[in-house]
PDB file of C-alpha atoms in Angstrom:
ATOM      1  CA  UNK I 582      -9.089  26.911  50.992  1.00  0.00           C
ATOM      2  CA  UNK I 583      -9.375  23.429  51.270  1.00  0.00           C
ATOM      3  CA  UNK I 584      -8.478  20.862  49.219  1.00  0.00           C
ATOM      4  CA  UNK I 585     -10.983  18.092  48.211  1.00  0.00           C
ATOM      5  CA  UNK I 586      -9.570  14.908  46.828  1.00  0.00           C
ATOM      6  CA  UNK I 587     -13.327  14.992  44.544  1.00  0.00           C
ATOM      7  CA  UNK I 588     -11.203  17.491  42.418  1.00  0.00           C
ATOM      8  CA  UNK I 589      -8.150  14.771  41.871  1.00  0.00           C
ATOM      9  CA  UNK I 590      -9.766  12.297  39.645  1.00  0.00           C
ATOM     10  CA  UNK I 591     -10.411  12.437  36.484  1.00  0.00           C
ATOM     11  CA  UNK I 592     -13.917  13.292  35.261  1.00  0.00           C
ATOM     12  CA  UNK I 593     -14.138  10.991  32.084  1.00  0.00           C
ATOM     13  CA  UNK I 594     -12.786   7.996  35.049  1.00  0.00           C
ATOM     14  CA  UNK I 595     -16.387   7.109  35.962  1.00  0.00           C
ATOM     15  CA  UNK I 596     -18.322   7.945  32.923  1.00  0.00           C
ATOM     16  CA  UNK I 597     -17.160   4.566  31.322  1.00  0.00           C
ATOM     17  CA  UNK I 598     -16.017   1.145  31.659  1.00  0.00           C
ATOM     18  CA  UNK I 599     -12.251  -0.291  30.495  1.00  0.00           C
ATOM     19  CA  UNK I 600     -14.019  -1.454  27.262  1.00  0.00           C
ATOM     20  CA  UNK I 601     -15.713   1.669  26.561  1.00  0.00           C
ATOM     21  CA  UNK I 602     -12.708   3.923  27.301  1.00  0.00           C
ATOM     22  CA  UNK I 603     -10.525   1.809  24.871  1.00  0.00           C
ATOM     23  CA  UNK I 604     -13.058   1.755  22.268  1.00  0.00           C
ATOM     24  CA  UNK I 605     -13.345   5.188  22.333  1.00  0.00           C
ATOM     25  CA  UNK I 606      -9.465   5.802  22.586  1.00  0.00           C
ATOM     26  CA  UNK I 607      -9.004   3.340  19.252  1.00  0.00           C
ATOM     27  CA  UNK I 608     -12.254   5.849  17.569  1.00  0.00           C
ATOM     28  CA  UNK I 609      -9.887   8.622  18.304  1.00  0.00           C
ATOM     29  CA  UNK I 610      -7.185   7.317  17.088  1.00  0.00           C
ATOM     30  CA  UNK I 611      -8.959   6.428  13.615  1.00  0.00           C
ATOM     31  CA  UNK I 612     -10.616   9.660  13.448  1.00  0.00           C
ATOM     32  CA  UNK I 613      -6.762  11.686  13.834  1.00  0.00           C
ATOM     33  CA  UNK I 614      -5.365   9.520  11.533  1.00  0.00           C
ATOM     34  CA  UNK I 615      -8.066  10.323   9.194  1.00  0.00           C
ATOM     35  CA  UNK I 616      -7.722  14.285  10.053  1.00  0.00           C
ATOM     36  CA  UNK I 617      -3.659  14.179   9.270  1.00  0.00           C
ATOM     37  CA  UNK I 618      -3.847  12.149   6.606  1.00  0.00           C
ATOM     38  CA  UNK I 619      -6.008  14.386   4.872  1.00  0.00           C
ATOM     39  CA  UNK I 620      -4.225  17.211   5.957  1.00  0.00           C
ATOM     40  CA  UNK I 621      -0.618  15.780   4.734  1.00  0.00           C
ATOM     41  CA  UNK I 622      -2.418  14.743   1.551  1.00  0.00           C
ATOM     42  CA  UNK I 623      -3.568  19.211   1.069  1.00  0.00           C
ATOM     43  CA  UNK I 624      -0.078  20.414   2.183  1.00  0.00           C
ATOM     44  CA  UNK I 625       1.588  18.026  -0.608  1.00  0.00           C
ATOM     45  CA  UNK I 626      -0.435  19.079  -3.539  1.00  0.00           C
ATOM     46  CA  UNK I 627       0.088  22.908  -2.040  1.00  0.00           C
ATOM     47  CA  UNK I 628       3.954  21.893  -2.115  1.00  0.00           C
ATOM     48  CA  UNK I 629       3.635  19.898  -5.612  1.00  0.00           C
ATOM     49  CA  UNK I 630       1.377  22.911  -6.986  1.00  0.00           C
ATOM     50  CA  UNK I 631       4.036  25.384  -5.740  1.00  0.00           C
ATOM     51  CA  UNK I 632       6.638  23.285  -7.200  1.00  0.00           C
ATOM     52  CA  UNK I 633       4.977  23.455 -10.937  1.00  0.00           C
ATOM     53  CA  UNK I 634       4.583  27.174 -10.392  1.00  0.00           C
ATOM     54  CA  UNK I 635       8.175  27.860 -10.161  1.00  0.00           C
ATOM     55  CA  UNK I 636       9.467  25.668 -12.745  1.00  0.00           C
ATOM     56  CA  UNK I 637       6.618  27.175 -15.303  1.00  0.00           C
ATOM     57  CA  UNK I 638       7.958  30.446 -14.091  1.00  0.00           C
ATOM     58  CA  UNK I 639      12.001  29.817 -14.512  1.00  0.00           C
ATOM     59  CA  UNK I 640      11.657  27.859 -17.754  1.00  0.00           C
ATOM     60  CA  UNK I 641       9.449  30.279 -20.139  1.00  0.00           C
TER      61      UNK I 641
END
């Protein structure tokens, strides 16, 4: 089978401009900053929750 150079670039290369990629590359970045944040923020109350749930436990 031959190969086609069509299949080398990227397909999001020609949808937009320089400005438009970045733009959207700095929404993505806000938008997973958002998402971990959030998620680090759940996982430390589970931790701080689990924390207060052994000491109640140990100390009667």
């Amino acid at each position: 089978m031959a190969h086609s150079a069509h299949h080398d670039e990227h397909a999001g290369d020609k949808h937009f401009d320089d400005h438009e990629s970045q733009q959207h590359l700095d929404e993505d970045s806000e938008a997973w900053n958002g998402v971990t944040g959030l998620l680090l923020f759940i996982v430390t109350i589970g931790l701080a929750l689990a924390s207060l749930t052994l000491f109640l436990s140990r100390n009667p």
